[in-house]
Short mmCIF file of C-alpha atoms and ligand atoms in Angstrom, two decimals:
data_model
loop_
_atom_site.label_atom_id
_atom_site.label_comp_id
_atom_site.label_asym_id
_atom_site.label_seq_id
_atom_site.Cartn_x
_atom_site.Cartn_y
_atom_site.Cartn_z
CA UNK A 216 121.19 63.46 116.82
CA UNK A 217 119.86 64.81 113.40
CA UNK A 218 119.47 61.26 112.49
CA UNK A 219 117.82 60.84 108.78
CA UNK A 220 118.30 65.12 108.50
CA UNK A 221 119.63 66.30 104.79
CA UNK A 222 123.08 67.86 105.07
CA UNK A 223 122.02 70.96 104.30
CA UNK A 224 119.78 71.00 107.61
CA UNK A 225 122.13 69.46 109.10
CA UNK A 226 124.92 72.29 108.42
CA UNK A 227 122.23 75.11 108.92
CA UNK A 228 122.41 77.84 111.66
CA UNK A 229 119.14 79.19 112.39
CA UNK A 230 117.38 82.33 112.87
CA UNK A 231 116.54 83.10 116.82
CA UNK A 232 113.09 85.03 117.08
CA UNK A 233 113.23 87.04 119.71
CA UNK A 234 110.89 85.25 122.80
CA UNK A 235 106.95 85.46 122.80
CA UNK A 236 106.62 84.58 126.71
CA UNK A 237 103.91 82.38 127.70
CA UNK A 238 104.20 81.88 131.17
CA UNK A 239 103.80 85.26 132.45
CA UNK A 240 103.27 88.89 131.80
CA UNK A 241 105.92 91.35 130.93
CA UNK A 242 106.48 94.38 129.35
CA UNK A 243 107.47 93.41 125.63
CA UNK A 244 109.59 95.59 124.40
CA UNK A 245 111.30 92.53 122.46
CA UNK A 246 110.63 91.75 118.91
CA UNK A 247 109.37 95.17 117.50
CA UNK A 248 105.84 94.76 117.32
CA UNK A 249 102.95 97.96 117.60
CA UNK A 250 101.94 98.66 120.61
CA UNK A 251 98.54 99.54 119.21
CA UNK A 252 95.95 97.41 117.97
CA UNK A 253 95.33 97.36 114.22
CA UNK A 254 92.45 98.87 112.24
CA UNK A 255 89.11 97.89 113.37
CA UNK A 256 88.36 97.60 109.76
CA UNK A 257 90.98 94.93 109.75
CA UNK A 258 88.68 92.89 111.81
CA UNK A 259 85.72 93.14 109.69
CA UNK A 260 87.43 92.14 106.72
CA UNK A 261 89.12 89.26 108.70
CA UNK A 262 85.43 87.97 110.24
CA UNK A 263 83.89 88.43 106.43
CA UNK A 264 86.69 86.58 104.68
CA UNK A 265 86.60 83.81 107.22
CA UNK A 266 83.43 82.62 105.34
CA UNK A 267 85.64 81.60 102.23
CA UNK A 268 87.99 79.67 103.64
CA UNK A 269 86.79 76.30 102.21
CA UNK A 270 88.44 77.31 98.87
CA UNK A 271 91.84 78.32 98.55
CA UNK A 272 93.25 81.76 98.62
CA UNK A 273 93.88 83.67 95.52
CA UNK A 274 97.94 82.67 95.04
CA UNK A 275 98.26 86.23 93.16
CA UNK A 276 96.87 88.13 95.76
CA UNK A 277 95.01 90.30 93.01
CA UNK A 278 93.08 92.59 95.20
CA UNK A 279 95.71 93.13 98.04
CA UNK A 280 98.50 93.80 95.40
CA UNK A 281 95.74 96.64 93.50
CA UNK A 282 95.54 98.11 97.05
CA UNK A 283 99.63 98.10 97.75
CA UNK A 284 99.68 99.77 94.06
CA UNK A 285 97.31 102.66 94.39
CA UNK A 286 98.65 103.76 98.09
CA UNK A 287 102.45 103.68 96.75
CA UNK A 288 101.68 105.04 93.11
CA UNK A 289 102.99 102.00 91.45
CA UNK A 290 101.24 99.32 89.12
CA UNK A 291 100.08 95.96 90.71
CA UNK A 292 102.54 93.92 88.52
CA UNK A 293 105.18 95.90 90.70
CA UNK A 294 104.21 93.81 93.58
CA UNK A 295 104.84 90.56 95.14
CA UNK A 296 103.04 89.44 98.46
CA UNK A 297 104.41 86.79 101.15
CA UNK A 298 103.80 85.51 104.13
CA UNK A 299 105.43 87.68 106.23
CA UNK A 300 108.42 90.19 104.44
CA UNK A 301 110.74 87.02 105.88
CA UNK A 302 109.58 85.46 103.07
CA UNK A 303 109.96 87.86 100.07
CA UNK A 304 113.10 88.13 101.48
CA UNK A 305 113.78 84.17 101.47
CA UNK A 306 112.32 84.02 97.85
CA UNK A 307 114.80 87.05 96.59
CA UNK A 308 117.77 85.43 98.07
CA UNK A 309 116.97 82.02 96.05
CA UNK A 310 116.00 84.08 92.93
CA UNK A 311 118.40 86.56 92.41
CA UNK A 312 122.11 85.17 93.91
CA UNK A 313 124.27 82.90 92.90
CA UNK A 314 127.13 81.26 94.83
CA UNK A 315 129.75 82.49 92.72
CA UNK A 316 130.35 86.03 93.47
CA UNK A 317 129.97 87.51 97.53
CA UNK A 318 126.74 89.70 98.20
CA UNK A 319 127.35 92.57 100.76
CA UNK A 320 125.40 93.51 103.61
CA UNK A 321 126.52 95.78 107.05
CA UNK A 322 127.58 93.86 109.69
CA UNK A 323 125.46 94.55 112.13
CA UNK A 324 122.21 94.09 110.49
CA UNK A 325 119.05 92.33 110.00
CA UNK A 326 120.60 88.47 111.86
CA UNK A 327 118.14 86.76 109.23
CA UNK A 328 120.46 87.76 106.24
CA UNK A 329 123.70 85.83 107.39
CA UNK A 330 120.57 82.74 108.00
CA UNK A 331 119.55 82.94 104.57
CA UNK A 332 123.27 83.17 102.98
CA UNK A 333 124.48 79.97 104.60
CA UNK A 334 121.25 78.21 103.98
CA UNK A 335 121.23 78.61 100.28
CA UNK A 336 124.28 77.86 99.30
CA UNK A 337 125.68 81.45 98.95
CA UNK A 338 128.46 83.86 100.04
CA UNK A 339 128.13 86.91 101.75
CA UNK A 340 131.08 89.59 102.78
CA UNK A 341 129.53 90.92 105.99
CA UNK A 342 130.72 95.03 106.40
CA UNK A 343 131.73 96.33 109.23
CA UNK A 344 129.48 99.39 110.54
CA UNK A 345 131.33 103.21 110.34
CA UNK A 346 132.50 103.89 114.27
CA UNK A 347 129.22 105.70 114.59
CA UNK A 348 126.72 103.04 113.93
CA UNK A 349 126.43 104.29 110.35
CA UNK A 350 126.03 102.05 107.14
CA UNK A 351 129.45 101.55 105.55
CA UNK A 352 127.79 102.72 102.38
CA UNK A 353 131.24 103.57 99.76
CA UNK A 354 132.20 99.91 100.93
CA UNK A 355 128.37 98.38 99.55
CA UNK A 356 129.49 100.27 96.52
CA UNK A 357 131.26 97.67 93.44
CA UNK A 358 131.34 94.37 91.93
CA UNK A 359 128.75 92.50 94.52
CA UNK A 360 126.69 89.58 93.85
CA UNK A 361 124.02 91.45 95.38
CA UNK A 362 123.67 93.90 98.39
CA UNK A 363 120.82 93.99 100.99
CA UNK A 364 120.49 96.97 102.80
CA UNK A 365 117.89 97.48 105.64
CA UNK A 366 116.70 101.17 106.08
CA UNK A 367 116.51 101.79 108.56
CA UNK A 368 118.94 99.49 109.32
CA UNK A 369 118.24 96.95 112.39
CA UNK A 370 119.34 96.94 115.25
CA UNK A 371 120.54 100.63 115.04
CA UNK A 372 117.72 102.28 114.36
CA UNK A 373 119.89 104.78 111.87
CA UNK A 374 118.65 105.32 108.08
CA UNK A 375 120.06 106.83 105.04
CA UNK A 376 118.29 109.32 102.33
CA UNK A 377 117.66 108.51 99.07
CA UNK A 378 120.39 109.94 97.68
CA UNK A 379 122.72 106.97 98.91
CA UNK A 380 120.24 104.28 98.05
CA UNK A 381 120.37 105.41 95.02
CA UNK A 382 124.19 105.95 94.82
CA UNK A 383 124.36 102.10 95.84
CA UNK A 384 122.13 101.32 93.06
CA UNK A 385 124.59 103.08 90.36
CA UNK A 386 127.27 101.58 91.99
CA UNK A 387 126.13 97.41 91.69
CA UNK A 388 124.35 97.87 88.25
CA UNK A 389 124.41 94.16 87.47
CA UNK A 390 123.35 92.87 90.94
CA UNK A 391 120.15 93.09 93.04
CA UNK A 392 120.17 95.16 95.38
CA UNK A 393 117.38 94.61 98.04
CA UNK A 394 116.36 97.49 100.57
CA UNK A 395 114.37 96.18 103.69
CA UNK A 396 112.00 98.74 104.32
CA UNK A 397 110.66 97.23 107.58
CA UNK A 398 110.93 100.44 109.91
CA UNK A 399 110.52 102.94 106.53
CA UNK A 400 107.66 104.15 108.34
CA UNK A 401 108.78 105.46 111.32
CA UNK A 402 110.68 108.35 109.62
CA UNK A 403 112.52 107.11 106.69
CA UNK A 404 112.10 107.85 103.02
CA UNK A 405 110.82 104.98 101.08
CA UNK A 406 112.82 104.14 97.68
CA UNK A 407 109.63 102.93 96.05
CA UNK A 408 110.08 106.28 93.99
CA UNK A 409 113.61 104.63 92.50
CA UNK A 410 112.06 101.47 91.33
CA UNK A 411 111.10 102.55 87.79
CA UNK A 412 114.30 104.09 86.98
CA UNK A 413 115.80 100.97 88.92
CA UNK A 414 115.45 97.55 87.40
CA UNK A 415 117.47 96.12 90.35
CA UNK A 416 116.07 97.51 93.13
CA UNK A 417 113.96 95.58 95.08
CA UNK A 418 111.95 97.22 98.26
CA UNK A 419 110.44 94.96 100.87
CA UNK A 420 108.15 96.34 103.33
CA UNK A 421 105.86 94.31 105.97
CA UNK A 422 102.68 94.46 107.84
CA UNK A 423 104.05 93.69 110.87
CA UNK A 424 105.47 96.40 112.15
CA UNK A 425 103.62 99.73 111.23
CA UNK A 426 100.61 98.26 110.22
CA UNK A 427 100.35 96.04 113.72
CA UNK A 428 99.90 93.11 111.82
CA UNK A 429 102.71 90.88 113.12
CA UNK A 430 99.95 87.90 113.97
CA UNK A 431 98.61 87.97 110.23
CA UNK A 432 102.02 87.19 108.78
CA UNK A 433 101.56 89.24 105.69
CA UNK A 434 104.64 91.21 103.91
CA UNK A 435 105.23 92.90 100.10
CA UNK A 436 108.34 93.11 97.52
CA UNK A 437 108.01 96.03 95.41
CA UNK A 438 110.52 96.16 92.30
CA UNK A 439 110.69 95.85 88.16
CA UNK A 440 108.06 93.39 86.99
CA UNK A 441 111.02 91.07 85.67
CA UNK A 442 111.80 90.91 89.55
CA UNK A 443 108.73 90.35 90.62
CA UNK A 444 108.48 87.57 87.83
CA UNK A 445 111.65 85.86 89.84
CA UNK A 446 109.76 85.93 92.89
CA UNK A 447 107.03 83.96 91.42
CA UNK A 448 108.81 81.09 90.08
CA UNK A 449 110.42 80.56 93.32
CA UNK A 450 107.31 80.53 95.12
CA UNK A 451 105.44 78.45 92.54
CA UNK A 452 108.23 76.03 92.61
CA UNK A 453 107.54 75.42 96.75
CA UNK A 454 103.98 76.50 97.79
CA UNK A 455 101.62 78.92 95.66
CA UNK A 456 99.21 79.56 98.48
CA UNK A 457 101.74 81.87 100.80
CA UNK A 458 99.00 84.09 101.95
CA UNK A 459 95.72 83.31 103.29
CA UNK A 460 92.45 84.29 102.82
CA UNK A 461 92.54 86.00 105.93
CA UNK A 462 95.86 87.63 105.81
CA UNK A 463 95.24 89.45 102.25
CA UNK A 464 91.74 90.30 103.47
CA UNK A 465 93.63 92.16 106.34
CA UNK A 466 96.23 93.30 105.14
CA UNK A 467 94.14 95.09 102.68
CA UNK A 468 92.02 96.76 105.30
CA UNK A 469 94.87 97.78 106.66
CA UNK A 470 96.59 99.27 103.50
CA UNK A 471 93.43 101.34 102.76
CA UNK A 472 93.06 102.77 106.37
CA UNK A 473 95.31 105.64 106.03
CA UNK A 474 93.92 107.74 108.61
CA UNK A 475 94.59 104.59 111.30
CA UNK A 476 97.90 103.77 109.63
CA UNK A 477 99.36 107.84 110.17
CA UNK A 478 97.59 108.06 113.69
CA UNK A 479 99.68 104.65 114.69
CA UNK A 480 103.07 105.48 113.78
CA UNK A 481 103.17 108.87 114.82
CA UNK A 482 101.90 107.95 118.19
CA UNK A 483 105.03 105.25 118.40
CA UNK A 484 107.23 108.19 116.70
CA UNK A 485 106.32 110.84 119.74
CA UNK A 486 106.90 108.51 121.89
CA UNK A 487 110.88 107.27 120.93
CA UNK A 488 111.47 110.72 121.00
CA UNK A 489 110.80 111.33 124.58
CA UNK A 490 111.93 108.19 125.84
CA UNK A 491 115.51 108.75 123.47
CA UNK A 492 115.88 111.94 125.99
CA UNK A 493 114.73 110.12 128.91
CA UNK A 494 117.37 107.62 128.45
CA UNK A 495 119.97 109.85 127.73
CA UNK A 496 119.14 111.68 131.30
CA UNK A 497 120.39 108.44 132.59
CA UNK A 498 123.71 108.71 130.85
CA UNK A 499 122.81 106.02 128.15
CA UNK A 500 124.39 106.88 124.95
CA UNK A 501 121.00 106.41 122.44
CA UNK A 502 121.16 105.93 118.36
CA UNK A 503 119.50 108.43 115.82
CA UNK A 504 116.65 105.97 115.20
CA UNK A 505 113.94 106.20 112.24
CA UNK A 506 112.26 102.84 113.69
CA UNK A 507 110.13 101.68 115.99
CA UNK A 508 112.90 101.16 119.04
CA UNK A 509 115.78 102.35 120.10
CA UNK A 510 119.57 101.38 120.45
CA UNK A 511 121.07 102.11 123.87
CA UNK A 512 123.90 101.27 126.04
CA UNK A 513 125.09 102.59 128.99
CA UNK A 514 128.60 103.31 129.98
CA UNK A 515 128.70 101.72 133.33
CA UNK A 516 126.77 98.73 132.51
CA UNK A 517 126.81 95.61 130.39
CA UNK A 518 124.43 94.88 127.95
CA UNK A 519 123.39 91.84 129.29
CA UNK A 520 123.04 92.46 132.81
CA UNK A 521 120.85 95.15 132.29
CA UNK A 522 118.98 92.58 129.68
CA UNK A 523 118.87 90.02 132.75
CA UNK A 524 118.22 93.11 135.52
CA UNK A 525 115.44 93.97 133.13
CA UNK A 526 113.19 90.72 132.86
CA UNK A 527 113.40 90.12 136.44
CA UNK A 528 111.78 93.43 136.75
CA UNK A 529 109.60 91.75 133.87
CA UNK A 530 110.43 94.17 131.01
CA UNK A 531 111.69 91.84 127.84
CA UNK A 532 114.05 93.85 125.71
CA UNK A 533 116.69 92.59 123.28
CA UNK A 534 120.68 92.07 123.32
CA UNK A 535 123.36 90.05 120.94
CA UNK A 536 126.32 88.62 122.11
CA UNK A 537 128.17 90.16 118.90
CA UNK A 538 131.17 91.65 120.65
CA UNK A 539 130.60 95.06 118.02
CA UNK A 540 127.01 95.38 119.75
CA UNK A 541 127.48 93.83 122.97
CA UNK A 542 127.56 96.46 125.35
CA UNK A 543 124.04 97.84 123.57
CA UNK A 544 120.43 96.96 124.05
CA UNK A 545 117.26 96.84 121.48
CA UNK A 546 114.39 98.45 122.69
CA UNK A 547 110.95 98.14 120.98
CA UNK A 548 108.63 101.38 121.60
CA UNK A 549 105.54 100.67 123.52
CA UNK A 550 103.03 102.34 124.87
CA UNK A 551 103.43 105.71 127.18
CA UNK A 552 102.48 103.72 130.23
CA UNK A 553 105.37 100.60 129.02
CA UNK A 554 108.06 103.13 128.56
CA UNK A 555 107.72 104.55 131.50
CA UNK A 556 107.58 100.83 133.16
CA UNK A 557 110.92 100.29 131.52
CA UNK A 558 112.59 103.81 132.96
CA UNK A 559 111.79 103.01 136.69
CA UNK A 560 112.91 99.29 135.85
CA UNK A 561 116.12 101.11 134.72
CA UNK A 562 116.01 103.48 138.07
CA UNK A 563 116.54 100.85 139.87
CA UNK A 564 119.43 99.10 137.86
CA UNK A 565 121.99 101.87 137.23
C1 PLP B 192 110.68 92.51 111.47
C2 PLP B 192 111.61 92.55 110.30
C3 PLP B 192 111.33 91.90 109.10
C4 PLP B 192 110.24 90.95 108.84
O1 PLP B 192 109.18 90.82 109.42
P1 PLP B 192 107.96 89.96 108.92
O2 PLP B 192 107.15 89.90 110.15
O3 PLP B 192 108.45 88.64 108.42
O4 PLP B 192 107.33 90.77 107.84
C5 PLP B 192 112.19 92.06 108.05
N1 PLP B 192 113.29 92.81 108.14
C6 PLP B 192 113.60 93.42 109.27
C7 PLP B 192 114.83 94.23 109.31
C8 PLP B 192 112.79 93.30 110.39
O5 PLP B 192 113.14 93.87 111.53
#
């Protein structure tokens, strides 16, 4: 109907999160979350900061940003925080494109960049991926508008050094160039290092993946203050209270619990790595990945019907209809016990 709707709602094409199941339990090894439980600290600063929450948050996020800055070795006015890395993203799309020249970005990649492109207004030149899954990198490379680059890249798992960020960076000098560093922690090298010698890099991490903190909706641009500046003035121009009391109390707790933070994402690391050579034991063909799941497909059966095989068996994994990725499923990693749920789910598909 879209009766009384704007035209540019009515035009848009939105982003599909992947499903959070009510009705009954499965194995969810959909949408990339931890596994593990966040910091118990977490929960204490949650509980305390609940007693605030009369007043409004602080909308510059003074005391989470200090705690982003000392862990990465950066100053505070080097960070932005959102509500959720979705929205840094959002904000740097608005604040740093313009219509008038294409930005770049692989195709296949993050599915909320192609979202964001049509909803703004802008144009985007999607790349296809090198025969091996690999970013086209020398084809990012040029005259862009802008280029966002996740690394690891999503859905394949597969991330590139430093080196070629930074050759990207030399290569667009007069556009942003945005590196989602959603999965950085599951074996990737951040380019945090890069920003000072960088004035148009921007790195976005998030909460919700390494730090288990999907639920809080808490995420972090880290860039040139001029960026971060440009990140501001969008978000004071919509809603200056992005984060909550609770979510920057959190997230905080979370930042400064190192020890919990290395124990979490090594746990999810060992695991990929056994379950990569379990699936490949069953003849699936499985992506290098530096994230937390892994890109499979199998040569004797479609994508699909092992995504429909699978949730009947009540394991929830994730699969595109993208005839370049068709044939290959996303798998978050769980826990031991999950994983090994999913292989005998898979024992009795193939
Ligand atoms: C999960 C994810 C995000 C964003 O997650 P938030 O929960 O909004 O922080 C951003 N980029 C990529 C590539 C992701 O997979």
């Amino acid at each position: 109907m879209k009766e009384f709707w704007s035209r540019r709602i009515k035009d848009a094409v939105p982003y599909t999160p992947g499903e959070q199941p009510k009705d009954r339990q499965f194995v969810k090894l959909n949408t990339n979350e931890c596994p593990y439980p966040p910091s118990p600290k977490v929960m204490e600063a949650v509980s305390a900061a609940a007693d605030g929450l009369r007043l409004y948050p602080d909308p510059e996020c003074t005391e989470l940003r200090a705690a982003i800055a000392k862990r990465e070795g950066i100053r505070p006015e080097q960070v932005f925080c959102s509500n959720g890395s979705d929205e840094a993203l959002a904000f740097a799309f608005q604040a740093f494109f313009d219509p008038d020249k294409e930005i770049v970005f692989p195709r296949v990649t993050y599915s909320f960049y192609p979202v964001y492109t049509s909803y703004f207004g802008l144009k985007c030149r999607q790349v296809p991926m090198n025969p091996d899954f690999s970013d086209p990198i020398d084809l990012l490379c040029g005259n862009n508008g802008g280029v966002v680059l996740a690394n690891p890249n999503a859905p394949t798992g597969i991330a590139v050094g430093l080196d070629v960020v930074e050759k990207l960076l030399n290569a667009n000098p007069e556009a942003v160039v945005i590196v989602d560093e959603a999965y950085v922690d599951f074996g990737a090298e951040s380019a945090v290092p890069l920003i000072d010698r960088h004035p148009n890099l921007l790195v976005v991490q998030t909460g919700s993946k390494s730090r288990s903190l999907a639920g809080l909706r808490v995420g972090w641009a880290m860039g040139n203050q001029n960026l971060i500046d440009g990140l501001r003035c969008v978000r004071d121009s919509i809603n200056s209270y992005t984060v909550d009391r609770l979510a920057q109390a959190g997230a905080k707790a979370a930042i400064e619990d190192e020890n919990w933070f290395q124990a979490t994402r090594k746990k999810v690391m060992t695991t990929r790595e056994w379950v990569a050579e379990a699936l490949k034991e069953k003849g699936f063909t499985v992506l290098p990945s530096q994230a937390n799941f892994l890109f499979a497909s199998h040569p004797d059966h479609g994508g699909k019907d092992l995504l429909d095989g699978l949730r009947a068996r009540d394991v929830l994994v994730r699969w595109w209809g993208d005839p370049l990725i068709r044939d290959w499923l996303r798998i978050s990693i769980g826990t031991d016990d999950e994983m090994n749920t999913l292989l005998a789910a898979l024992d009795e598909l193939i």
